[in-house]
Structures are given as C-alpha cells and as structure tokens.
Short mmCIF file of the C-alpha atoms (twelve columns), coordinates in Angstrom:
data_MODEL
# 
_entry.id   MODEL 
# 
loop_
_atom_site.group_PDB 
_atom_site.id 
_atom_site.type_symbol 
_atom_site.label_atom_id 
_atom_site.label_alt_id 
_atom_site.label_comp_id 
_atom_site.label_asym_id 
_atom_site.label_seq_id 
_atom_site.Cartn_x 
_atom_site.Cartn_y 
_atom_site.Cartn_z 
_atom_site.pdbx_PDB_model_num 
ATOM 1   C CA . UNK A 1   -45.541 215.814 -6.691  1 
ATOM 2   C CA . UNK A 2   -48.204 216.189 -9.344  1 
ATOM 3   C CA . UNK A 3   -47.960 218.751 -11.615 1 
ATOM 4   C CA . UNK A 4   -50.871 221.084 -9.652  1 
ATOM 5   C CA . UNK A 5   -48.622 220.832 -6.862  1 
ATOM 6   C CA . UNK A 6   -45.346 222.457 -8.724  1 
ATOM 7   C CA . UNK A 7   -44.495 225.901 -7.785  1 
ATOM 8   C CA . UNK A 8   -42.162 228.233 -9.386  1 
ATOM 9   C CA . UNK A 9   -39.440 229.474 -7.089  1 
ATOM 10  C CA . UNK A 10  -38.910 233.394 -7.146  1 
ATOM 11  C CA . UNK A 11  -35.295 234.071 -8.504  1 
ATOM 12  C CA . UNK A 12  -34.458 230.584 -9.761  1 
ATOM 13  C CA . UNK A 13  -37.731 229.562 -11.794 1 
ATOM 14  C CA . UNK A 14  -39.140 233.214 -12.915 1 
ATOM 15  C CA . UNK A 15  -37.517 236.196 -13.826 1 
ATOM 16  C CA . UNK A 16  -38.734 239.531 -12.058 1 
ATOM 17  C CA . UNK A 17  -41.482 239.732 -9.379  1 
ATOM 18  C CA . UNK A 18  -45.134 238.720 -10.159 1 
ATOM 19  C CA . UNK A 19  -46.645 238.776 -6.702  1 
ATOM 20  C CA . UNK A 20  -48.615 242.327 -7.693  1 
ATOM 21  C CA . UNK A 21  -49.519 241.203 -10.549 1 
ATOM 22  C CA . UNK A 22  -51.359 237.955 -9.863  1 
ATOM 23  C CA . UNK A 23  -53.341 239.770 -7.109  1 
ATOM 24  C CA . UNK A 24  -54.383 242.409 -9.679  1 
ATOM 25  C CA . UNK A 25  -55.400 239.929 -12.465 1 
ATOM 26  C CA . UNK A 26  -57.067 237.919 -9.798  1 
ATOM 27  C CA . UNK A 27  -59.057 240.680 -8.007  1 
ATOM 28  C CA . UNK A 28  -60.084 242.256 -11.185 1 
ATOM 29  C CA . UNK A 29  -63.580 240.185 -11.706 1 
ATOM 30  C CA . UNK A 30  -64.352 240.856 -7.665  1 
ATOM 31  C CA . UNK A 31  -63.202 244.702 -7.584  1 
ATOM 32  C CA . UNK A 32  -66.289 246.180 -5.961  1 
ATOM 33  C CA . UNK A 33  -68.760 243.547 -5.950  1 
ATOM 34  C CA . UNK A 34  -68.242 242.519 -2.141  1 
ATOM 35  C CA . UNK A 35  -66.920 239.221 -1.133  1 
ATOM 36  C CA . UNK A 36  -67.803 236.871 -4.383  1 
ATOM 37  C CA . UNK A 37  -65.782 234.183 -4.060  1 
ATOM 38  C CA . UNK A 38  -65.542 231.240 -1.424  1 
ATOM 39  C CA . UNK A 39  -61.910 230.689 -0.044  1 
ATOM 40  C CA . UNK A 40  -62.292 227.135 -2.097  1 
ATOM 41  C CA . UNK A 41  -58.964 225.061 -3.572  1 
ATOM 42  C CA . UNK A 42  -60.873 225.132 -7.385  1 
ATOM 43  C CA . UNK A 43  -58.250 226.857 -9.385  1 
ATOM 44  C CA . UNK A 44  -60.170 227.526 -12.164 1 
ATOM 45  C CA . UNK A 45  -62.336 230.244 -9.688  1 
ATOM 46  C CA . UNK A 46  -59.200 232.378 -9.410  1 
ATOM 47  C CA . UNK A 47  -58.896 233.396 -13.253 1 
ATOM 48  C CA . UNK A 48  -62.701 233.770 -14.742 1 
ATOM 49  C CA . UNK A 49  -62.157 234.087 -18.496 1 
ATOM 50  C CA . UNK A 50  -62.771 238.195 -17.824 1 
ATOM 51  C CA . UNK A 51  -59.786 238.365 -15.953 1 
ATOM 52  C CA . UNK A 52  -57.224 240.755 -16.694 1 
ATOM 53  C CA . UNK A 53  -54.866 243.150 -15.624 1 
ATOM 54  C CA . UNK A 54  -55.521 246.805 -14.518 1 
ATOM 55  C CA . UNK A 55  -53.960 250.189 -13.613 1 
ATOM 56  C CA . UNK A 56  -52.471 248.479 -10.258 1 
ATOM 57  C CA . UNK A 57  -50.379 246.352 -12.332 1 
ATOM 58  C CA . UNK A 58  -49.305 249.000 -15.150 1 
ATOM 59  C CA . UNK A 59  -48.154 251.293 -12.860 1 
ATOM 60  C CA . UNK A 60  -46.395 248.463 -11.038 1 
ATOM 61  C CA . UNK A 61  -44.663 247.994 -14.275 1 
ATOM 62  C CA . UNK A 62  -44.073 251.729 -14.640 1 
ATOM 63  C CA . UNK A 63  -41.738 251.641 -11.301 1 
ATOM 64  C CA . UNK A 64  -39.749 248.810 -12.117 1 
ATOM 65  C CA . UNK A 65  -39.120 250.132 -15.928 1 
ATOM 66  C CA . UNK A 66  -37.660 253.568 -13.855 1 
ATOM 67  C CA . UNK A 67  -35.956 252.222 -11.195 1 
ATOM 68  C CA . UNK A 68  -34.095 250.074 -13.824 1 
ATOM 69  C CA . UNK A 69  -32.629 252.752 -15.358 1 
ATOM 70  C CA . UNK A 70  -32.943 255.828 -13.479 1 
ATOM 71  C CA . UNK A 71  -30.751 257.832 -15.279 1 
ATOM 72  C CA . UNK A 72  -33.069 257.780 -18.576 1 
ATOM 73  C CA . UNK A 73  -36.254 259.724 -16.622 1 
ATOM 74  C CA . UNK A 74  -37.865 261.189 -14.068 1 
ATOM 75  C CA . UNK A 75  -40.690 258.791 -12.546 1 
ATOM 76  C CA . UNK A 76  -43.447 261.240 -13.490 1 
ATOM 77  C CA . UNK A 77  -42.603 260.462 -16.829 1 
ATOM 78  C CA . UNK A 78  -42.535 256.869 -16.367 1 
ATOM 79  C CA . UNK A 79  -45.835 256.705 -14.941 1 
ATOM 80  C CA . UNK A 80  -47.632 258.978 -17.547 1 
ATOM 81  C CA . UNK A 81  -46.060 256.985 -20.548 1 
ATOM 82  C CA . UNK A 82  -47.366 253.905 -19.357 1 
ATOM 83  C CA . UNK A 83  -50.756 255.199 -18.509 1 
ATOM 84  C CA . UNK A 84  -51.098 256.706 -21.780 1 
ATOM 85  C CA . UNK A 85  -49.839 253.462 -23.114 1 
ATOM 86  C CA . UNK A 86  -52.772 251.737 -21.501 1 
ATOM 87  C CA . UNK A 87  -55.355 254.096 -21.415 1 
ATOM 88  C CA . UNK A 88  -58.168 252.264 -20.458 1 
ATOM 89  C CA . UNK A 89  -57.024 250.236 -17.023 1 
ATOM 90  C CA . UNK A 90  -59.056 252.212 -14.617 1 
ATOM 91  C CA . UNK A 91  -57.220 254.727 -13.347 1 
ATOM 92  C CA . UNK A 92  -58.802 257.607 -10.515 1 
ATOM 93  C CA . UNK A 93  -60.138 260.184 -11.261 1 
ATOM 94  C CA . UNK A 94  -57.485 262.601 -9.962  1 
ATOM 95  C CA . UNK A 95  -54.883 260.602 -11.490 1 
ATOM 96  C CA . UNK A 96  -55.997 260.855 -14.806 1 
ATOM 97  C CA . UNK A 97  -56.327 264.808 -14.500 1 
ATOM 98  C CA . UNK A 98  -52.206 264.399 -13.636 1 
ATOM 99  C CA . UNK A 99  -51.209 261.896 -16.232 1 
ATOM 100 C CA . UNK A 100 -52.595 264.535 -19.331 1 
ATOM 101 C CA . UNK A 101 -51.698 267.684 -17.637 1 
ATOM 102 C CA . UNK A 102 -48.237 267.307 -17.559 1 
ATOM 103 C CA . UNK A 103 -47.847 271.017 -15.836 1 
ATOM 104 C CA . UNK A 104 -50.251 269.377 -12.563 1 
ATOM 105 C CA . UNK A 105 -47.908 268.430 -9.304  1 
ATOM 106 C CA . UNK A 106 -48.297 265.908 -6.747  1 
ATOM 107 C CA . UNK A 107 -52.046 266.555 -5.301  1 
ATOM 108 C CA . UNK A 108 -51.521 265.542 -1.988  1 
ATOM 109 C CA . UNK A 109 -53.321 262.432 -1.708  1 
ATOM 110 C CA . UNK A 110 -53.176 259.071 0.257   1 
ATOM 111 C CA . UNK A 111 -54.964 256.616 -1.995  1 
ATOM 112 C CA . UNK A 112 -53.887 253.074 -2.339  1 
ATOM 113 C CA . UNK A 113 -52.017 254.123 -5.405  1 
ATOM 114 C CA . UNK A 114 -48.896 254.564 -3.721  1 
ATOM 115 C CA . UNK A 115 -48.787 251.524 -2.022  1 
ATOM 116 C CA . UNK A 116 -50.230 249.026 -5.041  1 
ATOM 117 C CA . UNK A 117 -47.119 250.379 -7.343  1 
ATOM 118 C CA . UNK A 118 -44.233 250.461 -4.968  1 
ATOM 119 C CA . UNK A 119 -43.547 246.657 -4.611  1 
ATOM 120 C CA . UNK A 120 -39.954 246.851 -7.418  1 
ATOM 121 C CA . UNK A 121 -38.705 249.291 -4.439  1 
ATOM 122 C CA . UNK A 122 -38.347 246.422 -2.103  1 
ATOM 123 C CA . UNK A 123 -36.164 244.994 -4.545  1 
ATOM 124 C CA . UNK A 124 -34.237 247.431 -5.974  1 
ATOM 125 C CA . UNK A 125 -33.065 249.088 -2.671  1 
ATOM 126 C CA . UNK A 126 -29.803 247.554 -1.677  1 
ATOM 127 C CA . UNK A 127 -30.127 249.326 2.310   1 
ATOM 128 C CA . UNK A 128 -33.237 250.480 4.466   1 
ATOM 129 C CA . UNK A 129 -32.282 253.759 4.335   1 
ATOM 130 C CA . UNK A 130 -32.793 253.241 0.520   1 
ATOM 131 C CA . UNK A 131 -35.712 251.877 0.226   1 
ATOM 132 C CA . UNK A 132 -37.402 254.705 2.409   1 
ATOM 133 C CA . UNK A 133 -35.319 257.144 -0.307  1 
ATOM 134 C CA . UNK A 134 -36.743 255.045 -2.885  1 
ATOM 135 C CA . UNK A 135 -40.361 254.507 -1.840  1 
ATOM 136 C CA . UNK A 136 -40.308 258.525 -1.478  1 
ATOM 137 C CA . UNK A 137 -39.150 259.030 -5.300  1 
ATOM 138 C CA . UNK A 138 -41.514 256.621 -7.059  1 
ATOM 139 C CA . UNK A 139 -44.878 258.417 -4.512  1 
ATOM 140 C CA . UNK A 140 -44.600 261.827 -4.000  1 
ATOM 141 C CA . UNK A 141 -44.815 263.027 -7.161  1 
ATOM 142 C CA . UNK A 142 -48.782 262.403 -6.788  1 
ATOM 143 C CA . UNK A 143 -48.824 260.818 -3.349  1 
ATOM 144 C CA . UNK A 144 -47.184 263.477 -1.434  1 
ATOM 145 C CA . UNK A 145 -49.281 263.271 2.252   1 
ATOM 146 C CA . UNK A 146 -48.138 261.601 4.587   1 
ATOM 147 C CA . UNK A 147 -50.385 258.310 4.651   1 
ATOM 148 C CA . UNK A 148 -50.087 257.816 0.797   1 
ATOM 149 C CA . UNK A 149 -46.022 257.797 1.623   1 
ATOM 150 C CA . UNK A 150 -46.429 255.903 4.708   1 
ATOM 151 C CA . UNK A 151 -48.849 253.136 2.452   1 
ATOM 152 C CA . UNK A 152 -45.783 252.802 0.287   1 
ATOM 153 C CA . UNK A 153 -42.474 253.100 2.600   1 
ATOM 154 C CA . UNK A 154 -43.994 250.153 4.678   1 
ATOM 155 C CA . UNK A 155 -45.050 247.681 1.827   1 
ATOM 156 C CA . UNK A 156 -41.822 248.337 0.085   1 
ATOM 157 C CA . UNK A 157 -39.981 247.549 3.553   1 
ATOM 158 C CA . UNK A 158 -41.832 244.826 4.516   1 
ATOM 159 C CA . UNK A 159 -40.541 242.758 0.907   1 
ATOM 160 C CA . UNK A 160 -36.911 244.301 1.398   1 
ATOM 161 C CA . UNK A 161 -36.974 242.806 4.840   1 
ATOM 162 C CA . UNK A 162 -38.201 239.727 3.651   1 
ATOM 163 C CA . UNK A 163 -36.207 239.458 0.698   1 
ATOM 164 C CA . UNK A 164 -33.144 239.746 3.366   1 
ATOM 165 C CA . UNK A 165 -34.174 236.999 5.264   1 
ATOM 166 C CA . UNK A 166 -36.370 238.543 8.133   1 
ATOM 167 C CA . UNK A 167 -38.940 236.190 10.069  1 
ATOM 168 C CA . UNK A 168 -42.328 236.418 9.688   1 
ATOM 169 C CA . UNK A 169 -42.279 237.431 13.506  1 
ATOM 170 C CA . UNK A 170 -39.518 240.528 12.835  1 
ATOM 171 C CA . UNK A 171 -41.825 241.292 9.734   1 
ATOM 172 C CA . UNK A 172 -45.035 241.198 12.381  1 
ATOM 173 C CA . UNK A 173 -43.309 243.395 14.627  1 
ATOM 174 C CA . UNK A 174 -42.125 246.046 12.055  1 
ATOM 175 C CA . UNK A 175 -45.164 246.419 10.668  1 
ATOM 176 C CA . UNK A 176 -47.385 246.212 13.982  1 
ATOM 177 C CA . UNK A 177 -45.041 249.991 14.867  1 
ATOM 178 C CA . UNK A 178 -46.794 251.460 11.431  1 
ATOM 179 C CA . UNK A 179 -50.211 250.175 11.778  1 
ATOM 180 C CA . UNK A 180 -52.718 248.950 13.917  1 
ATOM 181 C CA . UNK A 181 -53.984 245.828 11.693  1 
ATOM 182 C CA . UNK A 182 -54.400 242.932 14.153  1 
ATOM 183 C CA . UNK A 183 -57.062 244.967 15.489  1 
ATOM 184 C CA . UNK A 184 -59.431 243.896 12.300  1 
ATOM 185 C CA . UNK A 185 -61.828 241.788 12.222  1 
ATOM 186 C CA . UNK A 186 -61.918 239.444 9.473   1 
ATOM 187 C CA . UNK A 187 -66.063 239.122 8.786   1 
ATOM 188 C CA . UNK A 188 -65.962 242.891 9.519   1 
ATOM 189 C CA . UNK A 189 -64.176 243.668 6.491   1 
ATOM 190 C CA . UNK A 190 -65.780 241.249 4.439   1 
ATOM 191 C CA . UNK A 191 -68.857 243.463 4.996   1 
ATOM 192 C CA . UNK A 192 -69.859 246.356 3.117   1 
ATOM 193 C CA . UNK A 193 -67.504 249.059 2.627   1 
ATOM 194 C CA . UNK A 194 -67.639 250.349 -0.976  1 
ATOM 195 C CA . UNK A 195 -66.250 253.435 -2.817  1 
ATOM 196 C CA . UNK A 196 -64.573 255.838 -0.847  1 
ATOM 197 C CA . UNK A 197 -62.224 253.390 0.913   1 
ATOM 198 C CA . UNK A 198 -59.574 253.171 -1.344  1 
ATOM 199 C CA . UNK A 199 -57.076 254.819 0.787   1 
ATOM 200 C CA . UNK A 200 -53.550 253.499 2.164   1 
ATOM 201 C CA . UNK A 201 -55.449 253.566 5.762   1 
ATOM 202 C CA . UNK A 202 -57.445 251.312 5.221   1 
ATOM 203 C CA . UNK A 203 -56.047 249.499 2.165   1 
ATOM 204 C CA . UNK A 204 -52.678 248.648 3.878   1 
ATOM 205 C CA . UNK A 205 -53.253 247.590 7.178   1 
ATOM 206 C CA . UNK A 206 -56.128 245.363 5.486   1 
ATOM 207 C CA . UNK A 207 -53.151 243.905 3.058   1 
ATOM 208 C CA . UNK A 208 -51.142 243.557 6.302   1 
ATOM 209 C CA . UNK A 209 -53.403 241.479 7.697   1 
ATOM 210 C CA . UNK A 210 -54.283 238.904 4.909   1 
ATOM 211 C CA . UNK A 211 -50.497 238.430 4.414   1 
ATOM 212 C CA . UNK A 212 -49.882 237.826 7.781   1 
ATOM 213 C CA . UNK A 213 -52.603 235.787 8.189   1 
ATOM 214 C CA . UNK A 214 -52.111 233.640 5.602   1 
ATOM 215 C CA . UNK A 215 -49.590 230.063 4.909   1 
ATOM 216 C CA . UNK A 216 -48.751 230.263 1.751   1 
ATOM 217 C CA . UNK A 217 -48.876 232.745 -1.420  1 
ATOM 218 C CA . UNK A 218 -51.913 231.157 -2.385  1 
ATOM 219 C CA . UNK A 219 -53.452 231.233 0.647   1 
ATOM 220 C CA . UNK A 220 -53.047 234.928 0.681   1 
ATOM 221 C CA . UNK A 221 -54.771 235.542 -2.140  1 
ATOM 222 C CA . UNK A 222 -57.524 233.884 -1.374  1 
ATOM 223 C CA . UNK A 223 -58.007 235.489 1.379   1 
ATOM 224 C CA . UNK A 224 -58.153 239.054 -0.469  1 
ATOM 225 C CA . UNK A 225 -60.329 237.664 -2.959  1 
ATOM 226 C CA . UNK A 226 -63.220 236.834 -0.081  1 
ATOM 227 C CA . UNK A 227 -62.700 240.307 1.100   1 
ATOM 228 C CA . UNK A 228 -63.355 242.328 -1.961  1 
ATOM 229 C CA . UNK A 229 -64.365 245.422 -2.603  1 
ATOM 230 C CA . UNK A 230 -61.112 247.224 -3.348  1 
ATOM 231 C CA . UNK A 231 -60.035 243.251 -4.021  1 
ATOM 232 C CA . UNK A 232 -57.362 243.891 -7.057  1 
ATOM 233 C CA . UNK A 233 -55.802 246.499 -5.304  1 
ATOM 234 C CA . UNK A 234 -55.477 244.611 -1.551  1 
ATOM 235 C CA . UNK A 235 -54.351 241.770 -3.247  1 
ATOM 236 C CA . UNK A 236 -52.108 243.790 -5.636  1 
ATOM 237 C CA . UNK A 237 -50.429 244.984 -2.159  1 
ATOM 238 C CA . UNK A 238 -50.840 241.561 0.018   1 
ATOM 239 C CA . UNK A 239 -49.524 239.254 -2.939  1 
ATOM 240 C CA . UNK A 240 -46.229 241.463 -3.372  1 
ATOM 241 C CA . UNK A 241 -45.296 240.916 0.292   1 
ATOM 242 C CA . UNK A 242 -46.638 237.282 0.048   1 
ATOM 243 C CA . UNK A 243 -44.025 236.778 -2.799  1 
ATOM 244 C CA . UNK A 244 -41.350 238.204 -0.794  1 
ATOM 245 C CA . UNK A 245 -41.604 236.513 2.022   1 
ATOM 246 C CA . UNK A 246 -42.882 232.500 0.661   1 
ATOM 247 C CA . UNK A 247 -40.568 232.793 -2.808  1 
ATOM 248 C CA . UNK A 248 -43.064 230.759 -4.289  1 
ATOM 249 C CA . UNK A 249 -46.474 230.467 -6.280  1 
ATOM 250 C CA . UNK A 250 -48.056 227.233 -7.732  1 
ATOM 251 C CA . UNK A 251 -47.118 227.149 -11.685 1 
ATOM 252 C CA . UNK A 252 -50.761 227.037 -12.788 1 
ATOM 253 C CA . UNK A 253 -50.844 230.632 -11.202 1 
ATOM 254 C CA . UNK A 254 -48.022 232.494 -12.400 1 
ATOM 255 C CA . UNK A 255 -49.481 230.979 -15.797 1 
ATOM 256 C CA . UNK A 256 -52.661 232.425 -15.785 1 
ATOM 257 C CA . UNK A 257 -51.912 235.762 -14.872 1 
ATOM 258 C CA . UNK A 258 -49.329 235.722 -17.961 1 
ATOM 259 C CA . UNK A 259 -51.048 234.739 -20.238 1 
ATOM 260 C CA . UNK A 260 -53.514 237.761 -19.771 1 
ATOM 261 C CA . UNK A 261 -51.170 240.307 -19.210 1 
ATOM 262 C CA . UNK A 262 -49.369 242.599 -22.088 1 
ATOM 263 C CA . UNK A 263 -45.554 241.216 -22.988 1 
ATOM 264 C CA . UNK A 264 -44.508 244.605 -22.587 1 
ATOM 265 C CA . UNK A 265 -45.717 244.721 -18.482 1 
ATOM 266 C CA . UNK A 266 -44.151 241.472 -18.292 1 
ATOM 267 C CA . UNK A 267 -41.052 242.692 -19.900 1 
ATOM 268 C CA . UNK A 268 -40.748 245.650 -17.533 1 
ATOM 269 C CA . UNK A 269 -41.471 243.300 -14.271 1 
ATOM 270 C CA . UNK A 270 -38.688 241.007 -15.371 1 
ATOM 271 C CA . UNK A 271 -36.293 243.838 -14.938 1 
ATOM 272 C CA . UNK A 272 -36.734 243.491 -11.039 1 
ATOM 273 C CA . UNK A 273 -33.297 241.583 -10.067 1 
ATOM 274 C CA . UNK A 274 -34.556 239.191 -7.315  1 
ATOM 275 C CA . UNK A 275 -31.564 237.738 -6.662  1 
ATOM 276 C CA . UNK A 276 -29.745 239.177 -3.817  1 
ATOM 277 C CA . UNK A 277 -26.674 241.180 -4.807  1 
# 
C-alpha cells in the first residue's frame, strides 16, 4: 500500500468525526456554480487553494461543543457564540437575524441547516429514542417545522444506525420510509437548480442518494461535488453518513480539510466519542 492509498480509520486513527467537515471544505469552491468538477481520481481537484470551511461546518462544531457538555448551555447559545465567533462563514439570511437578536425564537423553517449540523447527534445518542430526543434539541430552536426536523432526525439516525453496525441494506430501507430518493435522477440534479433549493426536501433525499450510491467515502464525495449547487452543504450531509457507515477516508483527505480549518472547530469535533460505549 502506497502512501495515497492509506486511510485513517474513524475511532482508532482520528479523534472525533470529520465526515461534515471534509464535504464542507470540499464543496466550498463549487457552492452554486453548477456541476464544476469531473468525478476524476486527481486529488489535488478536491482542495483548490480557496478552499475552506463555512457556516455548515461551524455550526457542526457548535453541536458537538453542546452536546459534550450539556449541562454548561442551552444550544441556542452554542450556536450564536460560534456564529459570532466566525462571523463571516455565510450564514442565511434568517439565521443571521436569530443569531444577533437573542430575544427572536425558532422561525419555523426547513432549510438544510438542520440537517448539515446534526451529524455529533448520531454519535452522542446512546438509544434511537435518543437520538430522535436529541436531533429535536439541537433543531428546533430555529428549525422548528416539520421537514427542517425531519432533515435532521433522519441524517442523525442514519449514522447512529450505522455506527451500530446496520447494513447498508437496513440503512436503505430506513431511510427509503422517510423519503422518496431513489426516485432521482442523477443528470437531473446535476442540472440547474439554483437559489431557493436549499431546503431539507430536497437537500436530504439528494444526500441520501449520493451516499447510497456511492463505494467508498471518497466516492461519495465526489459524487456531491459533480452535483453542485448547494454542493458544501449536500456533501456536508452525504459525507457525515459516508463516515459512519465506511469508518474510513484516505489520509491525504482528512489532511487537507485540517489544515484549512480553525483549531478551535477541530477541537470541538474531536469531542465526538466515536467509539462505541
């Protein structure tokens, strides 16, 4: 085995999860501008030097900080102290009206939000019935309809499941009762789409697909990438259930997305335990 062939195993070689974060990194450069990049083996296409991380990944980091300690605060909290301590990683609209108006509820909405954060759930629950309490606590304090907590109960089950050992045929069938994803067409969704889609409807089942589509974590990605349009986001989502379920991503990969992410995300993702208790 050369050393491009090396993987790091999840819970032996890495600390924490990193699935949602290389997805984010990754589908930074392609967020928006349609399917840019070829489903090619070149590594060096995965990370352009502009690369970095984005809201997806500090809000990622924002759950798994919380559910560490969840005596210390309230997830609201959590998520407005690390938006505020990252300002600038391209949060919505309506999100940014909640994290400086500290008096504003959940606003009843079903973006992709819910679902792109959620991933530490699958992780930290120690039951089902957990990780749908869980999944509840860390959305619907701005996700509170019932797709945006639907987006996130099923991602964060999907990587519990997984993380307990389920098949990729039990996963299939769990997550063929929530959604209706084999239904998509692959060049269909590599066509135009654009703003306005960035809902757990149609980001989710999307995710769903890729992951289940794919044979390896790498693979997976890849396949989000030649999607694009919402592409850090669905790969965000995708890559945490890829990470779940393969326990493994090629060295080079985990590298690059570290090296241009903030020590302190990387401290809070380390506090996932992925080693089953």
């Amino acid at each position: 085995m050369n050393e491009t062939e090396k993987m790091l195993k999840l819970g032996v070689d890495y600390k924490g999860i990193r699935g949602a974060l290389i997805g984010d990194v990754s589908g930074s450069t392609v967020e928006f501008n349609g399917y840019a990049k070829p489903k090619t083996k070149a590594k060096a296409e995965l990370f352009p030097e502009e690369s970095t991380f984005t809201d997806d990944t500090v809000l990622t980091a924002a759950v798994a900080d919380n559910l560490a300690d969840l005596s210390v605060r309230p997830i609201s909290d959590s998520l407005r102290a690390w938006a505020k301590m990252f300002p600038h990683a391209g949060y919505g609209s309506r999100f940014t009206d909640w994290i400086y108006d500290e008096e504003m509820g959940p606003y009843n909405s079903f973006g992709n939000g819910s679902a792109m954060r959620v991933s530490a759930v699958g992780y930290f629950a120690k039951t089902e019935e957990e990780v749908i309490e869980l999944s509840h606590y860390v959305t619907e304090c701005t996700h509170n309809h019932p797709e945006g907590i639907k987006g996130a109960e099923v991602v964060a089950m999907i990587i519990f499941k997984a993380m307990h050992g389920a098949t990729k045929e039990e996963l299939h069938e769990y997550a063929e009762q929530q959604y209706d994803f084999e239904s998509l067409d692959y060049e269909e969704m590599k066509s135009f789409m654009g703003h306005g889609d960035e809902i757990c409807q149609i980001t989710v089942p999307q995710a769903l697909w890729a992951f289940f589509h794919s044979d390896s974590f790498e693979d997976c990605l890849r396949t989000c990438l030649t999607i694009g349009w919402d592409c850090d986001t669905l790969a965000a989502i995708a890559c945490s259930m890829a990470e779940a379920y393969y326990k493994e991503i090629p060295v080079e990969i985990v590298a690059e997305a570290e090296v241009r992410t903030d020590h302190r995300v990387l401290e809070a993702l380390e506090k996932v335990p992925t080693k089953l208790r």
